[in-house]
XYZ file of C-alpha atoms in Angstrom:
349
model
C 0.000 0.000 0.000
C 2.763 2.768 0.757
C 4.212 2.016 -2.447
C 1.225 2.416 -4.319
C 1.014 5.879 -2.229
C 5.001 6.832 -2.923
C 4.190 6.710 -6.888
C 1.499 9.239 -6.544
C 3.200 11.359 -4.511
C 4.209 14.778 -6.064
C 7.612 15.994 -4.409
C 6.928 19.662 -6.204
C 3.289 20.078 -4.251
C 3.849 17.740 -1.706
C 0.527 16.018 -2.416
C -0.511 13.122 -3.622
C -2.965 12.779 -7.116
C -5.528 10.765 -7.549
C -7.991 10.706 -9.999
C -10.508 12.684 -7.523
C -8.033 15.202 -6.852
C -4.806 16.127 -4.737
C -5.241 14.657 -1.265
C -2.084 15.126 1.450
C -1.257 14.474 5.264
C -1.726 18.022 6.513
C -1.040 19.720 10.629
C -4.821 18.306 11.417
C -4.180 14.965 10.487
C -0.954 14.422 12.135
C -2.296 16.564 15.622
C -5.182 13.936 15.937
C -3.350 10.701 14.351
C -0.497 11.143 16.595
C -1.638 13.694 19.344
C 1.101 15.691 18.950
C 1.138 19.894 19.626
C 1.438 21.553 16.087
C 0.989 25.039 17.515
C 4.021 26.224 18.875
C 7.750 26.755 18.680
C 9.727 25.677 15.615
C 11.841 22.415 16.208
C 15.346 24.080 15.512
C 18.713 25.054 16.691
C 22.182 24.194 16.278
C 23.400 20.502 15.504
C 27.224 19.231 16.912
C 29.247 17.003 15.989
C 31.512 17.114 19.081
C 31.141 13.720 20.620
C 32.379 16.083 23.932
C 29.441 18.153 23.476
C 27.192 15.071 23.400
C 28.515 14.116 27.036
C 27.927 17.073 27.894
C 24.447 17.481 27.168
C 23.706 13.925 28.692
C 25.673 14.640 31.452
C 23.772 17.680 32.211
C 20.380 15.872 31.627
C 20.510 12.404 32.622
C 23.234 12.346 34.822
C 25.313 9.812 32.697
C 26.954 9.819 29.506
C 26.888 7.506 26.650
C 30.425 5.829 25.682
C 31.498 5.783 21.865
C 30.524 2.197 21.336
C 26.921 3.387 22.676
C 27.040 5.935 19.743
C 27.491 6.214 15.911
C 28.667 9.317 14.935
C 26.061 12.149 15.916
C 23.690 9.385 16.781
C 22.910 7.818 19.947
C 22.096 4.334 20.087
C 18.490 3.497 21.478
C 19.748 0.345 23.325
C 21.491 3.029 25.519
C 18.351 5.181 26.188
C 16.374 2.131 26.471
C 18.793 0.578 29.146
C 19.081 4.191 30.769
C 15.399 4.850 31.377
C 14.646 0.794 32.624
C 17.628 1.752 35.201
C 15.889 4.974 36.522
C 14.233 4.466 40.148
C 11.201 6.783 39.943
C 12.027 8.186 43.524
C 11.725 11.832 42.836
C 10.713 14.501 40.114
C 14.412 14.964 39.027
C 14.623 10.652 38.067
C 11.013 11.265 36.836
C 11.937 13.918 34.877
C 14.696 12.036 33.743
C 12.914 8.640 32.697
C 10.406 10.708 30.662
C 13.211 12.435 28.529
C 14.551 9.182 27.758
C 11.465 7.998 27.026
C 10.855 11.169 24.953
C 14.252 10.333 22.910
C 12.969 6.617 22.137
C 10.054 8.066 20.490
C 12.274 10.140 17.917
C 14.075 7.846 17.542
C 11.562 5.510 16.302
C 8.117 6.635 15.725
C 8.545 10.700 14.974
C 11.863 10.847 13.366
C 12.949 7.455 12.435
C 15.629 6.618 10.285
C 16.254 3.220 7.905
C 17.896 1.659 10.525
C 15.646 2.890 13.627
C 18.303 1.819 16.170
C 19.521 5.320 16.636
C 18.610 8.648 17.238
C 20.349 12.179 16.918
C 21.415 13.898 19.897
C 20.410 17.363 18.328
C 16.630 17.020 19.932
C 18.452 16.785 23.473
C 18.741 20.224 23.748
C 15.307 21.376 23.397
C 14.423 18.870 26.397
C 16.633 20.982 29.031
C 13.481 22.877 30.257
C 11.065 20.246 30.718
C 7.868 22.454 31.048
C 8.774 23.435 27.779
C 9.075 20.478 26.162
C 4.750 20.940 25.391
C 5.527 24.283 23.503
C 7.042 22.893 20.340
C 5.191 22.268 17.088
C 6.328 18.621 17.355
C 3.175 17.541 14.839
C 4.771 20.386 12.096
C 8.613 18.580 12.788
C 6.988 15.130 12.062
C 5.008 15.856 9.057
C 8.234 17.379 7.668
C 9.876 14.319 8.391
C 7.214 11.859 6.424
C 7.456 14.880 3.627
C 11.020 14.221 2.871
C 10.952 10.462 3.221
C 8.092 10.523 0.724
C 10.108 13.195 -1.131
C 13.058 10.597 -1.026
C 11.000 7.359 -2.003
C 9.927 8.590 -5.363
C 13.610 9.073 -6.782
C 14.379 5.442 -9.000
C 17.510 4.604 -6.679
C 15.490 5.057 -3.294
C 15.303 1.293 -1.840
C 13.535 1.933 1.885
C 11.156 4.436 3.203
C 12.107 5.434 6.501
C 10.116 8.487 8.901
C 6.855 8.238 10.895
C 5.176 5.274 8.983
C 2.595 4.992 11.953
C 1.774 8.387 10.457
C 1.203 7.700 6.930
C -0.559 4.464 7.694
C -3.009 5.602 9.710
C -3.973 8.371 7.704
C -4.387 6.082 4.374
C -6.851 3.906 6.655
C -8.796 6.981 7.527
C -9.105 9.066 4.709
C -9.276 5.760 2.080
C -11.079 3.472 4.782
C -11.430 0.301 2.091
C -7.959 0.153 2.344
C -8.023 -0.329 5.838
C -8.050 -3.062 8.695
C -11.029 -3.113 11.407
C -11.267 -0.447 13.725
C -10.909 -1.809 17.750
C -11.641 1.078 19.307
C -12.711 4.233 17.902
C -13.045 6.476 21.251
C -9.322 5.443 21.560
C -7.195 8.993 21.391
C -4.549 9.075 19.764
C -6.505 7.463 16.923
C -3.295 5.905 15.886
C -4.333 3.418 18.633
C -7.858 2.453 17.462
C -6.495 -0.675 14.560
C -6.793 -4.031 15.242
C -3.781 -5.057 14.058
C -4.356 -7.950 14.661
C -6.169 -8.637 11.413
C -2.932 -9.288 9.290
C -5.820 -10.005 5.749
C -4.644 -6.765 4.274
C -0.732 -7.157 4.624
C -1.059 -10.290 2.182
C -2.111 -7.815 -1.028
C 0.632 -7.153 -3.618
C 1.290 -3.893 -5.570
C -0.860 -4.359 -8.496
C -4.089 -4.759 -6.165
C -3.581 -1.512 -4.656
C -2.920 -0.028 -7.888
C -6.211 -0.895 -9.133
C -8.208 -0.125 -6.467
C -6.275 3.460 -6.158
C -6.673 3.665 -10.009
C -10.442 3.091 -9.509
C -10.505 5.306 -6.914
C -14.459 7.521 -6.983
C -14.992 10.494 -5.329
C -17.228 9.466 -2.469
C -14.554 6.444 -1.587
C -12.227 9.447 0.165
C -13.175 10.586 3.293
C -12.361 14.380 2.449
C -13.411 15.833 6.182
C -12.301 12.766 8.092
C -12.774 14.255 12.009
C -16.223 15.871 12.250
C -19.492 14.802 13.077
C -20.128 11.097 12.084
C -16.306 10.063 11.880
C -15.004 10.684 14.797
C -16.498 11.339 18.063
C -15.859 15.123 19.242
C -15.616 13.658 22.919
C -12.632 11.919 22.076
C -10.251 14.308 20.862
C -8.599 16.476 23.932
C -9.282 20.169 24.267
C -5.764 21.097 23.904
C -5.390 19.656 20.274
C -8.516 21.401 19.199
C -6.839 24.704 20.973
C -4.101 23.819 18.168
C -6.361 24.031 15.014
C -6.283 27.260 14.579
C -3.138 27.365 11.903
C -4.037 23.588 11.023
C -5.300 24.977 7.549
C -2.223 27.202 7.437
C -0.120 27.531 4.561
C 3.439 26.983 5.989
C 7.454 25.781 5.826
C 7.141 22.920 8.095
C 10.392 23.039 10.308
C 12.784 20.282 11.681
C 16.384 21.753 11.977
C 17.910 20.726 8.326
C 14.702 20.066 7.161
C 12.371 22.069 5.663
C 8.928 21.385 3.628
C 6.042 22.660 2.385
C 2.411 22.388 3.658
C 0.322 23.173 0.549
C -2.597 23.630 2.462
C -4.022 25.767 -0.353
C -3.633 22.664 -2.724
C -5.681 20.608 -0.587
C -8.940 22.496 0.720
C -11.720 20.593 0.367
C -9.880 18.543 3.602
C -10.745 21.667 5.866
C -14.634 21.837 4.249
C -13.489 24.718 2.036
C -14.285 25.707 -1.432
C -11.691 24.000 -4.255
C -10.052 27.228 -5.714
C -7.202 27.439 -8.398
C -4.324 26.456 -6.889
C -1.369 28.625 -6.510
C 2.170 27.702 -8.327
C 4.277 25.159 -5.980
C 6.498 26.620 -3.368
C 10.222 26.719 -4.751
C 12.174 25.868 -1.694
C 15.351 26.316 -3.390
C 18.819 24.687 -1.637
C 16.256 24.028 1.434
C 14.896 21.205 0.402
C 16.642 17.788 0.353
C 19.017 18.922 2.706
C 20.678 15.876 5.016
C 23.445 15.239 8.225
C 24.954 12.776 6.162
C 28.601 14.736 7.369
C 29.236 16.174 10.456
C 27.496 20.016 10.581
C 28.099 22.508 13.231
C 25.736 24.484 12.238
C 22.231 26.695 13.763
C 20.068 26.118 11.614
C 17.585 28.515 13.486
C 19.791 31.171 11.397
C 20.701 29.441 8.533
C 16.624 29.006 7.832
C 15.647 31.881 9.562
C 13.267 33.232 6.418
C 11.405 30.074 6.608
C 11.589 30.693 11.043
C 9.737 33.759 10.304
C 7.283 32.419 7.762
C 6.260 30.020 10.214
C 6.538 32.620 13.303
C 3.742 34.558 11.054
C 1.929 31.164 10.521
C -1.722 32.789 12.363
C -2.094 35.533 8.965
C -1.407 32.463 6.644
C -4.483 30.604 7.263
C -7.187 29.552 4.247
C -10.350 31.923 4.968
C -13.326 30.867 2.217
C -17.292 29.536 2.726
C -17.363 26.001 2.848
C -18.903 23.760 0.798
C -21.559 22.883 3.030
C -22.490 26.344 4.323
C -20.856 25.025 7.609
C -17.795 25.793 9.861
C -15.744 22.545 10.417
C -13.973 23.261 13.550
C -10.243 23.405 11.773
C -9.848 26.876 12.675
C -10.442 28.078 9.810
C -12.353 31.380 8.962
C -16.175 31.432 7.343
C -16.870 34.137 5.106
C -18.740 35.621 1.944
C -15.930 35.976 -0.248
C -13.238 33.306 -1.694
C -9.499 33.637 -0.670
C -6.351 32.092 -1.079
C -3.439 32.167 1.587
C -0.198 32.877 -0.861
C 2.685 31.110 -0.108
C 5.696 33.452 0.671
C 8.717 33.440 -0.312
């Protein structure tokens, strides 16, 4: 199924096509897929390659540091974390604080920011965990979607052999927004809805290419679940006030941020997903030298400067949302704006 996704994915919109129009993972899907904050802080700052500065940092945090054989390169190996955080007695709010960091780290390193090998993760999110009651003020949701951008960005080239990022993400959303696709739902007042497949039903894992070619090729209108979290898909109830406090740039069009990379969230391209009219979409964001960029070499580098335009883009993110009637007459709850008249964010740059 994700490679019958990867060849209609379009790296210049960052969409995919189907027959029934462009269709993409956008800031709502990922805030209520994965119940992660999209409204906040870019996920940015400097990366090291100082294996001294990495002790540091974990010295500082966790109270121990990691020996070379526990790392590779800028990377630290998740056995270590893993061992780390089963080692932590939860006695007081400092080891508490502690285990949860570590915890934190595991996550990156497999579910949010993945790589091919997902045995590893890079030390540069350490930093951003130092003051733990801020931890809840980064756009975490924006960092991950840019992650699954570029790994869907990467998949199409011909000598791409793996898709690595937040699969969990992608998944999910293919289930909910093309629901014939999917496996039987367990539990759908389960939040994050991530959690609500029975994945136990292994049926759909035995389907080759070709049969999710045709069915994508047949693919009608009403088979796409368009608005896939209102009334009559998902229970209101179930979805915590805080994320809906974060919809309010979900139909914003934006550079999603994750230190080296950046991506774009065509939210214009994809409207109809926030119950707004289909307009003419604008001409595809040129990221220039931005996109595609990788720590393949060691960077010392703050990348909070070095992409500072696209910092500010996304600092003004609240004037960048769609505003238009919707198709229904209706507001959706996505934050978005109802109105008389038809408008189109345009992308900066």
């Amino acid at each position: 199924m994700i490679n019958a996704l990867i060849e209609r994915w379009r790296p210049e919109t960052h969409t995919f096509h189907f027959l029934v129009g462009e269709c993409a993972v956008t800031l709502e899907d990922v805030a209520i897929i994965l119940g992660l904050p999209t409204n906040g802080f870019p996920v940015t700052g400097p990366t090291m390659s100082s294996f001294e500065a990495l002790k540091a940092e974990c010295l500082h945090q966790l109270g121990v540091a990691p020996r070379k054989t526990d790392c590779r390169g800028s990377f630290i190996k998740l056995t270590w974390f893993r061992g780390l955080r089963d080692r932590i007695v939860l006695n007081d709010v400092v080891h508490i604080q502690m285990y949860v960091k570590c915890h934190i780290m595991l996550l990156f390193g497999t579910v949010l920011f993945g790589d091919k090998s997902s045995s590893a993760v890079h030390w540069k999110f350490l930093p951003l965990l130092r003051n733990f009651c801020q931890i809840i003020q980064f756009s975490w949701g924006s960092a991950c979607l840019a992650h699954l951008y570029r790994s869907l960005c990467r998949a199409t080239r011909v000598d791409c052999k793996e898709l690595d990022g937040p699969l969990a993400l992608l998944l999910t959303w293919a289930w909910i927004r093309l629901p014939f696709l999917a496996p039987i739902p367990s539990n759908p007042r389960v939040f994050p809805i991530a959690n609500s497949w029975d994945r136990e039903n292994y049926a759909y894992r035995y389907n080759f290419l070709a049969h999710y070619r045709r069915l994508l090729d047949d693919l009608q209108k009403e088979h796409l679940v368009w608005q896939a979290y209102g009334i009559g898909n998902i229970d209101p109830d179930v979805i915590p006030l805080d994320i809906h406090h974060n919809s309010v740039i979900w139909s914003a069009t934006v550079p999603l941020i994750s230190f080296e990379c950046i991506e774009w969230h065509a939210s214009d391209r994809v409207r109809r997903q926030f119950g707004l009219t289909r307009g003419v979409p604008n001409q595809p964001e040129n990221l220039g030298a931005s996109h595609g960029k990788v720590l393949t070499r060691p960077k010392n580098q703050d990348w909070a400067n070095t992409h500072s335009s696209w910092v500010m883009q996304w600092t003004n993110r609240g004037s960048r949302r769609s505003s238009t009637t919707t198709d229904t007459g209706t507001g959706t709850g996505s934050g978005t704006s109802t109105t008389t008249a038809s408008k189109t964010a345009t992308p900066g740059g």
